[in-house]
mmCIF file of C-alpha atoms and ligand atoms in Angstrom:
data_model
loop_
_atom_site.group_PDB
_atom_site.id
_atom_site.type_symbol
_atom_site.label_atom_id
_atom_site.label_comp_id
_atom_site.label_asym_id
_atom_site.label_seq_id
_atom_site.Cartn_x
_atom_site.Cartn_y
_atom_site.Cartn_z
ATOM 1 C CA UNK A 11 29.501 9.599 17.867
ATOM 2 C CA UNK A 12 32.286 8.342 15.597
ATOM 3 C CA UNK A 13 34.443 10.538 13.377
ATOM 4 C CA UNK A 14 35.594 9.678 9.878
ATOM 5 C CA UNK A 15 39.185 10.968 9.904
ATOM 6 C CA UNK A 16 40.919 11.442 6.564
ATOM 7 C CA UNK A 17 43.634 13.548 4.946
ATOM 8 C CA UNK A 18 45.391 14.527 1.725
ATOM 9 C CA UNK A 19 42.500 14.086 -0.688
ATOM 10 C CA UNK A 20 44.497 15.989 -3.312
ATOM 11 C CA UNK A 21 41.806 16.396 -5.936
ATOM 12 C CA UNK A 22 41.255 12.650 -6.333
ATOM 13 C CA UNK A 23 37.469 12.609 -6.394
ATOM 14 C CA UNK A 24 37.185 8.894 -7.300
ATOM 15 C CA UNK A 25 39.106 8.056 -4.122
ATOM 16 C CA UNK A 26 37.141 10.530 -1.992
ATOM 17 C CA UNK A 27 33.812 9.145 -3.272
ATOM 18 C CA UNK A 28 34.870 5.609 -2.327
ATOM 19 C CA UNK A 29 35.943 6.734 1.164
ATOM 20 C CA UNK A 30 32.704 8.676 1.768
ATOM 21 C CA UNK A 31 30.703 5.626 0.607
ATOM 22 C CA UNK A 32 32.703 3.475 3.047
ATOM 23 C CA UNK A 33 31.843 5.882 5.878
ATOM 24 C CA UNK A 34 28.163 5.920 4.894
ATOM 25 C CA UNK A 35 28.045 2.119 4.945
ATOM 26 C CA UNK A 36 29.514 2.214 8.443
ATOM 27 C CA UNK A 37 27.090 4.858 9.737
ATOM 28 C CA UNK A 38 29.744 7.587 10.163
ATOM 29 C CA UNK A 39 28.276 11.094 9.810
ATOM 30 C CA UNK A 40 30.871 13.369 11.434
ATOM 31 C CA UNK A 41 34.121 14.103 9.643
ATOM 32 C CA UNK A 42 37.632 15.366 10.269
ATOM 33 C CA UNK A 43 39.875 16.398 7.336
ATOM 34 C CA UNK A 44 43.570 17.073 7.986
ATOM 35 C CA UNK A 45 44.076 19.276 4.902
ATOM 36 C CA UNK A 46 45.407 19.201 1.335
ATOM 37 C CA UNK A 47 42.066 18.996 -0.405
ATOM 38 C CA UNK A 48 43.637 20.193 -3.676
ATOM 39 C CA UNK A 49 46.861 19.569 -5.613
ATOM 40 C CA UNK A 50 48.149 16.556 -7.585
ATOM 41 C CA UNK A 51 44.723 15.272 -8.693
ATOM 42 C CA UNK A 52 42.323 16.127 -11.524
ATOM 43 C CA UNK A 53 39.142 17.144 -9.633
ATOM 44 C CA UNK A 54 39.901 19.752 -6.935
ATOM 45 C CA UNK A 55 36.553 21.513 -7.393
ATOM 46 C CA UNK A 56 34.540 18.296 -7.057
ATOM 47 C CA UNK A 57 36.476 17.394 -3.899
ATOM 48 C CA UNK A 58 35.978 20.804 -2.288
ATOM 49 C CA UNK A 59 32.267 20.727 -3.143
ATOM 50 C CA UNK A 60 31.874 17.200 -1.727
ATOM 51 C CA UNK A 61 33.422 18.355 1.561
ATOM 52 C CA UNK A 62 31.221 21.473 1.555
ATOM 53 C CA UNK A 63 28.238 19.127 1.333
ATOM 54 C CA UNK A 64 29.132 17.311 4.572
ATOM 55 C CA UNK A 65 26.870 18.436 7.447
ATOM 56 C CA UNK A 66 29.487 17.953 10.155
ATOM 57 C CA UNK A 67 33.097 18.600 9.159
ATOM 58 C CA UNK A 68 36.140 19.945 11.001
ATOM 59 C CA UNK A 69 38.938 20.690 8.534
ATOM 60 C CA UNK A 70 42.241 22.543 8.383
ATOM 61 C CA UNK A 71 44.367 24.082 5.658
ATOM 62 C CA UNK A 72 47.115 22.001 4.024
ATOM 63 C CA UNK A 73 50.270 23.322 2.373
ATOM 64 C CA UNK A 74 48.901 22.771 -1.160
ATOM 65 C CA UNK A 75 45.647 24.539 -0.183
ATOM 66 C CA UNK A 76 47.708 27.422 1.259
ATOM 67 C CA UNK A 77 49.823 27.663 -1.921
ATOM 68 C CA UNK A 78 46.680 27.807 -4.074
ATOM 69 C CA UNK A 79 45.495 30.736 -1.940
ATOM 70 C CA UNK A 80 48.852 32.499 -2.308
ATOM 71 C CA UNK A 81 49.722 32.037 1.379
ATOM 72 C CA UNK A 82 52.744 29.762 0.819
ATOM 73 C CA UNK A 83 55.559 30.345 -1.654
ATOM 74 C CA UNK A 84 55.647 28.103 -4.730
ATOM 75 C CA UNK A 85 59.387 27.496 -4.285
ATOM 76 C CA UNK A 86 58.492 24.778 -1.743
ATOM 77 C CA UNK A 87 56.952 22.589 -4.467
ATOM 78 C CA UNK A 88 58.539 20.457 -7.188
ATOM 79 C CA UNK A 89 57.610 21.101 -10.814
ATOM 80 C CA UNK A 90 54.728 18.611 -11.117
ATOM 81 C CA UNK A 91 53.257 19.619 -7.724
ATOM 82 C CA UNK A 92 53.476 23.302 -8.731
ATOM 83 C CA UNK A 93 51.810 22.490 -12.073
ATOM 84 C CA UNK A 94 48.897 20.850 -10.257
ATOM 85 C CA UNK A 95 48.511 23.776 -7.838
ATOM 86 C CA UNK A 96 48.259 26.230 -10.764
ATOM 87 C CA UNK A 97 45.789 23.856 -12.455
ATOM 88 C CA UNK A 98 43.703 23.661 -9.250
ATOM 89 C CA UNK A 99 43.719 27.449 -8.915
ATOM 90 C CA UNK A 100 42.116 27.788 -12.347
ATOM 91 C CA UNK A 101 39.416 25.245 -11.437
ATOM 92 C CA UNK A 102 38.387 26.486 -8.002
ATOM 93 C CA UNK A 103 35.765 29.223 -7.949
ATOM 94 C CA UNK A 104 32.946 30.633 -5.863
ATOM 95 C CA UNK A 105 31.848 28.723 -2.793
ATOM 96 C CA UNK A 106 34.603 26.136 -3.098
ATOM 97 C CA UNK A 107 37.306 28.821 -3.098
ATOM 98 C CA UNK A 108 35.658 30.605 -0.129
ATOM 99 C CA UNK A 109 35.556 27.276 1.719
ATOM 100 C CA UNK A 110 39.296 26.803 1.264
ATOM 101 C CA UNK A 111 40.053 30.414 2.207
ATOM 102 C CA UNK A 112 38.163 30.045 5.494
ATOM 103 C CA UNK A 113 40.025 26.943 6.690
ATOM 104 C CA UNK A 114 42.151 27.526 9.812
ATOM 105 C CA UNK A 115 45.689 26.154 10.261
ATOM 106 C CA UNK A 116 44.725 24.528 13.559
ATOM 107 C CA UNK A 117 41.436 23.314 15.041
ATOM 108 C CA UNK A 118 40.828 22.193 18.615
ATOM 109 C CA UNK A 119 37.602 20.554 19.851
ATOM 110 C CA UNK A 120 36.728 18.704 23.051
ATOM 111 C CA UNK A 121 37.662 15.426 21.328
ATOM 112 C CA UNK A 122 40.847 16.167 19.351
ATOM 113 C CA UNK A 123 43.418 18.619 17.971
ATOM 114 C CA UNK A 124 43.822 18.943 14.204
ATOM 115 C CA UNK A 125 46.682 20.275 12.053
ATOM 116 C CA UNK A 126 48.081 19.359 8.623
ATOM 117 C CA UNK A 127 51.848 18.987 9.195
ATOM 118 C CA UNK A 128 52.716 19.103 12.890
ATOM 119 C CA UNK A 129 51.429 20.904 16.006
ATOM 120 C CA UNK A 130 54.437 23.248 16.109
ATOM 121 C CA UNK A 131 54.600 23.906 12.349
ATOM 122 C CA UNK A 132 51.116 23.218 10.957
ATOM 123 C CA UNK A 133 51.910 23.894 7.307
ATOM 124 C CA UNK A 134 55.475 22.765 6.786
ATOM 125 C CA UNK A 135 56.804 20.007 9.083
ATOM 126 C CA UNK A 136 56.720 16.347 7.985
ATOM 127 C CA UNK A 137 56.316 14.495 11.278
ATOM 128 C CA UNK A 138 58.018 11.136 10.776
ATOM 129 C CA UNK A 139 60.289 10.399 13.751
ATOM 130 C CA UNK A 140 60.043 9.743 17.465
ATOM 131 C CA UNK A 141 62.288 12.692 18.286
ATOM 132 C CA UNK A 142 60.041 15.030 16.305
ATOM 133 C CA UNK A 143 57.088 13.625 18.240
ATOM 134 C CA UNK A 144 58.822 14.374 21.549
ATOM 135 C CA UNK A 145 59.262 18.021 20.502
ATOM 136 C CA UNK A 146 55.707 18.283 19.178
ATOM 137 C CA UNK A 147 54.031 16.585 22.158
ATOM 138 C CA UNK A 148 54.336 19.878 24.088
ATOM 139 C CA UNK A 149 52.657 21.835 21.303
ATOM 140 C CA UNK A 150 49.084 20.521 21.782
ATOM 141 C CA UNK A 151 46.809 19.898 24.750
ATOM 142 C CA UNK A 152 43.778 17.941 23.544
ATOM 143 C CA UNK A 153 44.845 14.424 22.507
ATOM 144 C CA UNK A 154 44.732 12.744 20.044
ATOM 145 C CA UNK A 155 46.186 15.178 17.535
ATOM 146 C CA UNK A 156 45.352 14.240 13.940
ATOM 147 C CA UNK A 157 47.868 15.155 11.253
ATOM 148 C CA UNK A 158 48.454 14.483 7.540
ATOM 149 C CA UNK A 159 51.123 15.820 5.130
ATOM 150 C CA UNK A 160 53.459 12.769 4.901
ATOM 151 C CA UNK A 161 50.738 10.544 3.343
ATOM 152 C CA UNK A 162 51.899 7.776 5.723
ATOM 153 C CA UNK A 163 49.461 6.084 8.147
ATOM 154 C CA UNK A 164 51.389 6.375 11.435
ATOM 155 C CA UNK A 165 50.942 6.740 15.166
ATOM 156 C CA UNK A 166 53.252 8.382 17.703
ATOM 157 C CA UNK A 167 52.969 8.145 21.474
ATOM 158 C CA UNK A 168 55.007 8.172 24.629
ATOM 159 C CA UNK A 169 56.072 4.596 25.339
ATOM 160 C CA UNK A 170 57.845 2.882 28.217
ATOM 161 C CA UNK A 171 60.064 5.183 30.300
ATOM 162 C CA UNK A 172 59.056 8.178 28.203
ATOM 163 C CA UNK A 173 60.710 6.836 25.032
ATOM 164 C CA UNK A 174 58.684 7.799 21.935
ATOM 165 C CA UNK A 175 56.901 4.886 20.287
ATOM 166 C CA UNK A 176 55.909 4.966 16.614
ATOM 167 C CA UNK A 177 54.793 2.504 13.951
ATOM 168 C CA UNK A 178 52.895 2.193 10.676
ATOM 169 C CA UNK A 179 49.154 1.691 10.849
ATOM 170 C CA UNK A 180 48.289 -1.307 8.736
ATOM 171 C CA UNK A 181 44.728 -2.032 7.557
ATOM 172 C CA UNK A 182 42.469 -2.895 10.523
ATOM 173 C CA UNK A 183 45.071 -1.549 13.005
ATOM 174 C CA UNK A 184 43.492 -0.302 16.240
ATOM 175 C CA UNK A 185 45.089 2.312 18.487
ATOM 176 C CA UNK A 186 43.810 2.968 22.021
ATOM 177 C CA UNK A 187 43.483 6.735 22.408
ATOM 178 C CA UNK A 188 42.831 7.015 26.183
ATOM 179 C CA UNK A 189 46.412 7.848 27.130
ATOM 180 C CA UNK A 190 47.987 10.920 25.548
ATOM 181 C CA UNK A 191 49.800 12.653 24.101
ATOM 182 C CA UNK A 192 49.054 10.704 20.938
ATOM 183 C CA UNK A 193 49.512 11.792 17.307
ATOM 184 C CA UNK A 194 47.692 9.914 14.533
ATOM 185 C CA UNK A 195 48.095 10.200 10.771
ATOM 186 C CA UNK A 196 45.273 8.464 8.831
ATOM 187 C CA UNK A 197 47.371 8.317 5.620
ATOM 188 C CA UNK A 198 46.229 9.771 2.312
ATOM 189 C CA UNK A 199 42.917 9.395 0.478
ATOM 190 C CA UNK A 200 44.114 10.646 -2.889
ATOM 191 C CA UNK A 201 47.830 9.850 -3.137
ATOM 192 C CA UNK A 202 49.010 7.076 -0.755
ATOM 193 C CA UNK A 203 52.801 6.801 -0.416
ATOM 194 C CA UNK A 204 53.221 3.645 1.663
ATOM 195 C CA UNK A 205 53.152 1.160 -1.212
ATOM 196 C CA UNK A 206 49.417 0.404 -0.925
ATOM 197 C CA UNK A 207 47.462 2.146 -3.713
ATOM 198 C CA UNK A 208 44.133 1.883 -1.865
ATOM 199 C CA UNK A 209 42.740 5.046 -0.273
ATOM 200 C CA UNK A 210 43.564 5.300 3.444
ATOM 201 C CA UNK A 211 41.187 6.595 6.116
ATOM 202 C CA UNK A 212 40.353 6.200 9.784
ATOM 203 C CA UNK A 213 37.449 6.011 12.212
ATOM 204 C CA UNK A 214 37.827 7.572 15.666
ATOM 205 C CA UNK A 215 35.423 6.713 18.483
ATOM 206 C CA UNK A 216 35.974 9.164 21.376
ATOM 207 C CA UNK A 217 33.597 7.237 23.685
ATOM 208 C CA UNK A 218 35.282 3.873 23.211
ATOM 209 C CA UNK A 219 38.619 5.695 22.905
ATOM 210 C CA UNK A 220 39.852 3.846 19.863
ATOM 211 C CA UNK A 221 41.083 4.791 16.388
ATOM 212 C CA UNK A 222 40.980 2.302 13.514
ATOM 213 C CA UNK A 223 42.736 2.508 10.153
ATOM 214 C CA UNK A 224 41.133 1.233 6.955
ATOM 215 C CA UNK A 225 42.042 0.892 3.278
ATOM 216 C CA UNK A 226 39.376 1.333 0.609
ATOM 217 C CA UNK A 227 39.547 0.215 -3.029
ATOM 218 C CA UNK A 228 38.706 2.859 -5.614
ATOM 219 C CA UNK A 229 38.850 3.088 -9.403
ATOM 220 C CA UNK A 230 42.499 4.173 -9.821
ATOM 221 C CA UNK A 231 42.186 3.759 -13.611
ATOM 222 C CA UNK A 232 39.304 6.253 -13.812
ATOM 223 C CA UNK A 233 41.386 8.925 -12.040
ATOM 224 C CA UNK A 234 44.403 8.182 -14.260
ATOM 225 C CA UNK A 235 42.287 8.339 -17.440
ATOM 226 C CA UNK A 236 40.986 11.769 -16.483
ATOM 227 C CA UNK A 237 44.514 12.953 -15.665
ATOM 228 C CA UNK A 238 45.626 11.825 -19.119
ATOM 229 C CA UNK A 239 42.762 13.685 -20.794
ATOM 230 C CA UNK A 240 43.701 16.820 -18.857
ATOM 231 C CA UNK A 241 47.376 16.396 -19.884
ATOM 232 C CA UNK A 242 48.567 16.443 -16.280
ATOM 233 C CA UNK A 243 52.245 15.509 -15.653
ATOM 234 C CA UNK A 244 52.372 11.692 -16.277
ATOM 235 C CA UNK A 245 54.297 11.000 -13.047
ATOM 236 C CA UNK A 246 51.298 12.177 -11.019
ATOM 237 C CA UNK A 247 49.056 9.548 -12.639
ATOM 238 C CA UNK A 248 51.647 6.732 -12.698
ATOM 239 C CA UNK A 249 52.450 6.890 -8.983
ATOM 240 C CA UNK A 250 48.804 6.209 -8.079
ATOM 241 C CA UNK A 251 49.164 2.622 -9.429
ATOM 242 C CA UNK A 252 51.881 1.853 -6.910
ATOM 243 C CA UNK A 253 50.978 3.992 -3.931
ATOM 244 C CA UNK A 254 54.235 5.928 -4.050
HETATM 245 ZN ZN1 ZN B 313 49.636 16.161 0.836
#
């Protein structure tokens, strides 16, 4: 079995469609989503429904999802992010809203741990440094731990002499997962922030013990056009062109 691991879809259905098509082409049928299904993008309902349609999905709540549900204060979000959360709240109904409301903050299976931000603070911590990794390594048992939140494809592990080792995951990067603790961020599907506008996603093979990072082209212009029609804050559409 191989898992399609992805995060931070953020209502960008064009990007999500491209990533799911990439997984289908590669025979991946089991999925892991590290949260933030809504926020920023124009199609939160379509994204939630697409994830609901997946037969095998393990997913957790992101901070934007939690804010939509009223479980995180809006003061944590800048004006355009807050705008998009209110917009998403008006769009999400019925089964899609129930789906979001049922997501846990942490999931643990025999193959991995899953949180949005960090193992010790699942909804709020941006895990970006080796010292943060060292503190978080004690907060999960099943390795690897998949995270999202920063929109940066990264890995963190214990290196030589116990010194934390971390680096960006470039397209076609492979990380051996046999030795833990290991934390992996597959980057963002719907709003990449590492200067590459392509959607980011990963494939994890627990038998071969390897994680691979991929970038997938999608129709950025189609998402931006829709955002314009919906009169969303222009900055949210513009940044998609640059991956920032
Ligand atoms: Zn996010």
